[in-house]
Protein backbone atom coordinates (compact mmCIF):
# COMPACT_ATOMS: atom_id res chain seq x y z
CA MET A 1 3.86 -13.40 4.31
CA GLU A 2 2.83 -16.34 5.86
CA TYR A 3 -0.22 -15.70 3.42
CA PHE A 4 1.59 -15.90 0.66
CA LYS A 5 3.69 -18.95 1.27
CA GLU A 6 0.50 -20.61 2.50
CA LEU A 7 -0.59 -20.19 -1.01
CA LEU A 8 2.27 -21.03 -3.10
CA ASN A 9 1.98 -24.82 -0.35
CA SER A 10 -0.65 -25.09 -1.47
CA LEU A 11 -0.21 -24.33 -4.91
CA GLN A 12 3.00 -26.55 -5.24
CA ARG A 13 0.85 -29.42 -3.82
CA GLY A 14 -2.11 -29.19 -6.66
CA VAL A 15 -4.39 -28.33 -3.69
CA LEU A 16 -6.39 -25.19 -5.58
CA SER A 17 -9.98 -23.57 -5.79
CA PRO A 18 -11.89 -23.05 -8.46
CA VAL A 19 -12.10 -19.21 -7.95
CA TYR A 20 -9.45 -16.61 -6.09
CA LEU A 21 -9.89 -12.96 -5.35
CA PHE A 22 -6.34 -11.65 -5.00
CA TYR A 23 -7.01 -7.95 -3.05
CA GLY A 24 -4.52 -6.09 -1.21
CA ASP A 25 -1.42 -3.09 -0.79
CA GLU A 26 1.01 -5.25 -1.75
CA VAL A 27 1.03 -5.21 -5.79
CA TYR A 28 3.94 -6.57 -6.24
CA LEU A 29 3.46 -9.84 -4.38
CA ARG A 30 -0.37 -10.38 -5.58
CA ASP A 31 1.63 -10.31 -9.27
CA LEU A 32 3.93 -12.38 -7.89
CA ALA A 33 0.92 -14.82 -7.73
CA VAL A 34 -0.03 -14.38 -10.75
CA SER A 35 3.25 -15.04 -12.37
CA ARG A 36 3.18 -18.23 -10.02
CA PHE A 37 -0.12 -20.28 -10.87
CA LYS A 38 0.95 -19.65 -14.96
CA ASP A 39 3.38 -20.80 -14.44
CA PHE A 40 1.45 -23.77 -12.82
CA LEU A 41 -1.18 -24.84 -14.46
CA ALA A 42 -0.05 -23.15 -18.20
CA GLY A 43 2.94 -23.57 -18.13
CA GLY A 44 3.68 -19.65 -18.89
CA ASP A 45 1.11 -20.51 -21.84
CA ASN A 46 0.93 -17.12 -23.52
CA SER A 47 -1.30 -18.65 -27.18
CA GLY A 48 -4.85 -18.25 -25.21
CA LEU A 49 -5.76 -22.17 -24.87
CA ASN A 50 -5.14 -22.95 -21.47
CA TYR A 51 -4.45 -18.80 -20.13
CA ASP A 52 -7.04 -16.40 -20.88
CA PRO A 53 -5.61 -12.81 -19.74
CA VAL A 54 -8.85 -10.86 -19.38
CA ASP A 55 -9.14 -7.03 -18.76
CA GLY A 56 -12.34 -6.29 -16.14
CA GLU A 57 -12.72 -2.36 -16.62
CA THR A 58 -14.15 -4.03 -20.55
CA ALA A 59 -15.37 -6.85 -19.88
CA THR A 60 -19.13 -8.46 -18.33
CA PRO A 61 -20.05 -10.64 -15.55
CA ALA A 62 -21.47 -12.71 -19.07
CA ASP A 63 -17.99 -12.57 -21.08
CA ILE A 64 -15.65 -13.60 -17.30
CA ALA A 65 -18.51 -16.71 -16.83
CA ALA A 66 -18.21 -17.38 -20.16
CA ARG A 67 -14.41 -17.79 -20.87
CA ALA A 68 -14.50 -19.29 -17.52
CA GLU A 69 -17.39 -22.38 -18.56
CA ILE A 70 -15.06 -23.63 -21.27
CA PRO A 71 -12.47 -27.07 -20.86
CA PRO A 72 -8.89 -27.18 -20.89
CA PHE A 73 -7.31 -28.07 -24.09
CA LEU A 74 -5.56 -30.82 -23.86
CA ALA A 75 -4.35 -30.23 -20.47
CA GLY A 76 -5.94 -30.49 -16.96
CA LYS A 77 -6.73 -27.42 -15.74
CA ARG A 78 -7.22 -23.83 -17.48
CA LEU A 79 -6.17 -20.32 -15.44
CA VAL A 80 -8.54 -17.69 -16.41
CA VAL A 81 -7.24 -14.25 -15.22
CA VAL A 82 -9.12 -11.28 -14.52
CA LYS A 83 -7.72 -8.00 -13.73
CA ASN A 84 -9.39 -4.95 -12.16
CA PRO A 85 -12.81 -6.10 -12.17
CA PRO A 86 -15.16 -3.66 -11.01
CA TYR A 87 -17.74 -5.36 -9.02
CA PHE A 88 -16.30 -5.18 -6.10
CA LYS A 89 -15.32 -1.75 -5.34
CA LEU A 90 -15.54 0.29 -1.56
CA HIS A 91 -18.42 2.66 -2.80
CA PRO A 92 -18.00 5.73 -1.32
CA LYS A 93 -20.02 7.87 1.30
CA LYS A 94 -22.84 8.14 -0.96
CA ALA A 95 -23.68 4.89 -1.87
CA VAL A 96 -26.86 3.60 -0.66
CA LYS A 97 -25.83 2.57 2.64
CA GLU A 98 -28.81 -0.72 2.96
CA ASP A 99 -27.02 -1.59 -0.80
CA PRO A 100 -23.95 -2.48 -0.92
CA GLU A 101 -24.03 -3.20 -4.47
CA GLY A 102 -24.34 1.04 -5.10
CA ASP A 103 -24.83 2.39 -7.43
CA GLU A 104 -23.61 -0.42 -9.80
CA GLY A 105 -27.03 -2.50 -8.55
CA LEU A 106 -29.34 0.34 -9.08
CA ARG A 107 -28.53 1.15 -12.53
CA ALA A 108 -28.41 -2.32 -14.03
CA PRO A 109 -30.25 -5.00 -12.39
CA GLY A 110 -29.26 -8.90 -12.38
CA LYS A 111 -26.13 -7.83 -14.35
CA LEU A 112 -24.54 -10.14 -12.30
CA GLU A 113 -26.57 -13.07 -12.32
CA PRO A 114 -24.22 -14.78 -15.06
CA LEU A 115 -21.07 -14.59 -13.04
CA LEU A 116 -22.81 -14.63 -9.03
CA ASP A 117 -24.40 -18.10 -11.07
CA TYR A 118 -21.22 -19.58 -12.23
CA LEU A 119 -19.73 -18.78 -9.02
CA LYS A 120 -22.85 -21.45 -7.58
CA GLU A 121 -21.21 -24.41 -9.38
CA PRO A 122 -17.71 -23.38 -10.67
CA LEU A 123 -15.76 -25.74 -13.15
CA GLU A 124 -13.11 -27.94 -11.42
CA THR A 125 -11.22 -27.09 -14.58
CA THR A 126 -10.70 -23.95 -14.34
CA CYS A 127 -9.32 -21.25 -11.83
CA LEU A 128 -10.92 -18.60 -11.66
CA ILE A 129 -9.05 -15.24 -10.53
CA PHE A 130 -9.72 -11.92 -9.70
CA ASN A 131 -6.73 -9.39 -9.28
CA THR A 132 -7.45 -5.76 -8.07
CA SER A 133 -6.06 -3.41 -6.90
CA GLU A 134 -9.15 -1.41 -5.62
CA PRO A 135 -10.07 -1.21 -1.45
CA VAL A 136 -13.22 -4.56 -1.78
CA ASP A 137 -16.42 -3.97 0.39
CA LYS A 138 -17.10 -7.64 2.10
CA ARG A 139 -21.05 -7.10 1.56
CA LYS A 140 -20.52 -7.59 -1.96
CA LYS A 141 -22.84 -10.75 -2.81
CA LEU A 142 -19.87 -10.96 -5.70
CA PHE A 143 -17.24 -11.03 -2.34
CA LEU A 144 -19.73 -13.62 -0.67
CA ALA A 145 -20.33 -15.78 -3.23
CA VAL A 146 -15.67 -15.42 -3.96
CA GLN A 147 -15.50 -16.23 -0.37
CA LYS A 148 -17.88 -19.41 -0.60
CA SER A 149 -16.97 -21.47 -3.16
CA GLY A 150 -13.34 -20.72 -3.01
CA ARG A 151 -10.69 -17.47 -1.71
CA ALA A 152 -10.25 -13.74 -1.18
CA ILE A 153 -6.49 -13.47 0.33
CA ASP A 154 -6.08 -10.21 1.21
CA PHE A 155 -2.25 -8.96 0.40
CA THR A 156 -1.19 -7.04 3.17
CA LEU A 157 2.26 -4.64 2.84
CA LEU A 158 4.90 -7.04 5.02
CA LYS A 159 6.02 -6.23 8.72
CA LYS A 160 8.74 -4.35 8.71
CA GLU A 161 11.35 -8.00 10.33
CA ASP A 162 9.27 -9.68 7.49
CA LEU A 163 10.73 -6.73 4.94
CA LYS A 164 14.25 -7.17 6.85
CA GLN A 165 14.81 -10.72 5.97
CA TRP A 166 13.22 -9.99 2.43
CA LEU A 167 16.18 -7.52 1.70
CA ALA A 168 18.83 -10.07 2.77
CA GLN A 169 17.50 -12.70 0.49
CA LYS A 170 18.02 -10.60 -2.33
CA ALA A 171 21.57 -9.41 -1.00
CA ARG A 172 22.66 -13.15 -0.23
CA ALA A 173 21.26 -13.37 -4.45
CA ALA A 174 23.64 -11.24 -5.62
CA GLY A 175 26.44 -11.98 -4.28
CA LYS A 176 26.11 -8.69 -1.53
CA TYR A 177 25.11 -8.42 2.33
CA PHE A 178 23.46 -5.21 4.44
CA ALA A 179 25.54 -3.05 6.83
CA ALA A 180 24.71 -2.27 10.41
CA GLY A 181 21.29 0.20 9.37
CA ALA A 182 21.47 0.20 6.15
CA ALA A 183 18.47 -2.12 5.51
CA GLU A 184 16.52 0.03 7.58
CA ALA A 185 17.19 2.92 6.27
CA LEU A 186 15.74 2.14 2.68
CA LEU A 187 12.97 0.84 4.19
CA ASP A 188 12.20 4.63 5.47
CA ALA A 189 13.88 6.29 2.51
CA VAL A 190 11.14 3.74 -0.36
CA GLY A 191 8.00 2.47 2.00
CA PRO A 192 7.51 -1.42 3.10
CA SER A 193 6.27 -1.34 -0.97
CA LEU A 194 7.81 -4.01 -2.31
CA GLN A 195 6.95 -3.06 -5.91
CA CYS A 196 9.45 -0.09 -4.63
CA LEU A 197 11.58 -1.65 -3.37
CA VAL A 198 12.04 -4.00 -5.95
CA SER A 199 13.47 -0.64 -8.34
CA GLU A 200 14.93 0.70 -5.43
CA ILE A 201 17.55 -2.86 -4.46
CA ASP A 202 18.32 -3.19 -7.83
CA LYS A 203 19.66 0.29 -8.88
CA LEU A 204 21.25 -0.14 -5.48
CA PHE A 205 23.37 -3.33 -6.76
CA CYS A 206 24.48 -1.05 -9.71
CA TYR A 207 25.87 1.37 -7.38
CA THR A 208 28.25 -1.18 -5.23
CA ALA A 209 28.62 -3.51 -8.73
CA GLY A 210 32.27 -5.31 -7.44
CA ARG A 211 31.39 -4.85 -3.89
CA GLU A 212 29.57 -7.17 -1.36
CA VAL A 213 28.89 -5.28 1.67
CA ILE A 214 26.02 -2.37 0.77
CA ASN A 215 26.23 0.84 3.19
CA PRO A 216 23.36 3.60 4.91
CA GLU A 217 25.51 5.75 2.77
CA ASP A 218 25.07 3.58 -0.27
CA VAL A 219 21.65 3.52 0.18
CA ARG A 220 21.68 7.58 1.20
CA MET A 221 23.30 8.42 -2.29
CA VAL A 222 21.50 5.86 -4.42
CA CYS A 223 17.94 6.63 -2.78
CA PRO A 224 16.82 10.30 -1.36
CA PRO A 225 13.48 10.03 0.97
CA GLY A 226 10.87 11.43 -0.88
CA LEU A 227 9.55 14.54 0.68
CA GLU A 228 6.84 12.09 2.33
CA GLU A 229 9.30 10.72 4.71
CA SER A 230 11.35 13.85 4.46
CA ILE A 231 8.82 15.37 6.31
CA PHE A 232 7.78 12.33 9.06
CA ASP A 233 12.00 12.57 9.57
CA VAL A 234 11.20 16.49 10.13
CA VAL A 235 8.90 15.11 12.28
CA ASP A 236 9.97 13.01 14.55
CA ALA A 237 13.17 15.89 14.44
CA MET A 238 10.92 18.30 15.92
CA GLY A 239 9.13 15.99 18.77
CA ASN A 240 12.68 15.17 19.97
CA LYS A 241 13.19 18.29 20.46
CA ARG A 242 16.16 18.31 17.58
CA TYR A 243 15.88 21.17 15.90
CA GLY A 244 18.50 22.04 14.69
CA LYS A 245 17.78 17.96 12.37
CA ALA A 246 14.58 19.61 11.84
CA LEU A 247 16.17 21.97 10.40
CA ASN A 248 18.43 20.58 8.54
CA GLY A 249 15.79 18.34 6.59
CA ILE A 250 13.70 21.27 5.43
CA LYS A 251 17.01 23.00 4.47
CA ASP A 252 17.62 19.51 2.48
CA MET A 253 13.88 19.66 0.90
CA LEU A 254 15.33 22.74 -0.38
CA ALA A 255 18.68 22.53 -2.09
CA SER A 256 16.01 18.98 -3.34
CA LYS A 257 14.11 21.78 -5.28
CA GLU A 258 10.58 21.61 -3.29
CA PRO A 259 8.31 24.60 -3.75
CA SER A 260 8.03 25.55 0.01
CA PRO A 261 4.40 26.45 0.06
CA LYS A 262 4.60 22.66 -0.56
CA ILE A 263 6.74 22.12 2.30
CA LEU A 264 5.36 24.25 4.63
CA ALA A 265 1.16 22.37 3.34
CA MET A 266 2.96 19.01 4.50
CA ILE A 267 4.02 19.76 7.03
CA SER A 268 0.52 21.72 9.33
CA ARG A 269 -1.00 18.16 7.52
CA GLN A 270 1.59 16.66 9.55
CA PHE A 271 0.73 18.35 12.77
CA ARG A 272 -3.50 17.64 11.58
CA LEU A 273 -3.24 14.12 11.47
CA LEU A 274 -1.41 13.67 14.76
CA LEU A 275 -3.68 16.04 16.42
CA GLN A 276 -6.24 13.44 15.03
CA ALA A 277 -4.37 10.78 15.48
CA ARG A 278 -3.75 11.79 19.52
CA ASP A 279 -8.04 12.36 20.06
CA LEU A 280 -8.87 8.78 18.33
CA LEU A 281 -6.25 7.32 20.57
CA GLU A 282 -7.37 9.19 23.41
CA GLN A 283 -10.70 7.86 23.09
CA GLY A 284 -9.86 4.38 23.21
CA PHE A 285 -9.22 3.48 18.89
CA LYS A 286 -7.11 0.86 18.47
CA ALA A 287 -4.53 1.60 15.19
CA ARG A 288 -6.38 -0.11 12.26
CA ASP A 289 -9.71 2.63 13.33
CA VAL A 290 -7.30 5.24 12.68
CA GLN A 291 -6.38 3.67 9.57
CA THR A 292 -9.06 3.12 8.59
CA ARG A 293 -11.63 6.33 10.07
CA LEU A 294 -7.86 8.52 8.83
CA LYS A 295 -8.20 7.27 5.48
CA LEU A 296 -4.02 6.44 5.57
CA HIS A 297 -1.58 3.54 4.28
CA PRO A 298 -0.38 1.12 7.02
CA TYR A 299 2.39 2.16 6.83
CA VAL A 300 1.70 5.89 7.11
CA THR A 301 0.06 5.03 10.47
CA GLN A 302 2.44 3.43 11.73
CA LYS A 303 4.35 6.83 11.74
CA ILE A 304 1.39 8.61 12.20
CA ILE A 305 0.83 6.56 15.62
CA GLY A 306 4.30 7.27 16.93
CA GLN A 307 4.69 10.20 16.68
CA CYS A 308 1.48 11.57 18.55
CA LYS A 309 3.18 10.71 22.00
CA ASN A 310 5.50 12.94 21.32
CA PHE A 311 3.53 15.89 21.27
CA SER A 312 0.56 17.46 24.04
CA ARG A 313 -2.64 18.38 22.60
CA ASP A 314 -2.25 21.81 23.31
CA SER A 315 1.02 22.15 21.78
CA LEU A 316 -0.33 21.09 18.52
CA ILE A 317 -3.70 23.15 18.61
CA CYS A 318 -0.57 25.87 18.77
CA SER A 319 1.64 24.98 16.02
CA LEU A 320 -1.01 24.34 13.40
CA ILE A 321 -2.32 27.82 14.82
CA SER A 322 1.22 29.16 14.21
CA LEU A 323 1.13 27.63 10.96
CA ALA A 324 -1.73 28.26 9.17
CA GLU A 325 -0.23 32.33 10.53
CA LEU A 326 3.15 31.26 9.30
CA ASP A 327 1.04 30.34 6.08
CA ALA A 328 -0.53 33.49 5.95
CA ALA A 329 2.43 35.66 6.88
CA VAL A 330 4.58 34.08 2.64
CA LYS A 331 1.92 33.83 0.41
CA THR A 332 0.96 37.65 1.13
CA GLY A 333 5.24 38.57 0.92
CA ARG A 334 5.60 39.50 4.65
CA ARG A 335 7.42 37.09 6.12
CA GLU A 336 10.43 34.19 3.80
CA PHE A 337 9.81 31.02 4.65
CA TYR A 338 13.03 30.05 6.01
CA PRO A 339 13.65 31.97 8.56
CA ALA A 340 9.29 32.09 8.44
CA ILE A 341 9.72 28.18 9.19
CA GLU A 342 13.01 28.83 11.95
CA THR A 343 10.91 31.60 14.00
CA PHE A 344 8.44 28.62 14.51
CA LEU A 345 11.06 25.92 15.46
CA LEU A 346 12.09 28.34 18.20
CA GLU A 347 9.74 28.70 19.60
CA MET A 348 8.28 25.29 20.05
CA LYS A 349 10.64 25.12 22.07
């Protein structure tokens, strides 16, 4: 959260860079930052005089550079926001390793030059913002040019304590507060994305209209966990040898009309991730390395690392073998899903 507060403080002080790159998983804060820049620099102007939204997927680098070079109209600054530009993308492994520009650079050499030339001496009266949801490649020429002339800001997901503080502030603003365990239940059900939390907390406010307190039971009624969170809970219960809780979780998923093959596939996937994470940790890799190598969301990585400590390597391998056999038996009609998964849990003891 500190990076966001620092950005807004610099904006309020009028200390601005001529170019920014906003990227990262926290979509809500990225879009909120763009909105604050728009209010501060263009006064909420939608006329196009001093606020110029650009579709990065269709505009060329030359178009973007030309728009950035337009002086403001009867104002001190002009804001140009480029949404979803493709020029910062992290290329897949098949991209040429020696050329971080990848296929784009090979197919259209020099096409970024107008924008690169602009960034060498950006117009001081223009604030140019690139806002992307894609993972970025920090080796790319354009990324390095933005860093040199302005700022590249990674909008990372907030830590759990920051999220709880944010939820408490939202509740206070609505004249409410979370009872013990309610905020944790909401985070467990929804995850760390502020965009998702905003939607769910509005539902909670409506559901608890007329009273101040939000209880864990309110959260369970309004924000039932998704399949992935339910699988986390089931595997957590397995790891802690609370097999009754694990079975109840599976019953709840079946009652919610989740297909049994999907539930089984998710449980199997979870055990594979636990085994891979355990192997990486034993090799000395850090949590961030585990996240990168397994291509997981930071929140999911945190859960996986916490869970894998509950299992030995041998038990994880045995579980995967048993799940594969169970899957084959269910698919061929030799066994019913629920009795089979119940037997699987009993054998884990």
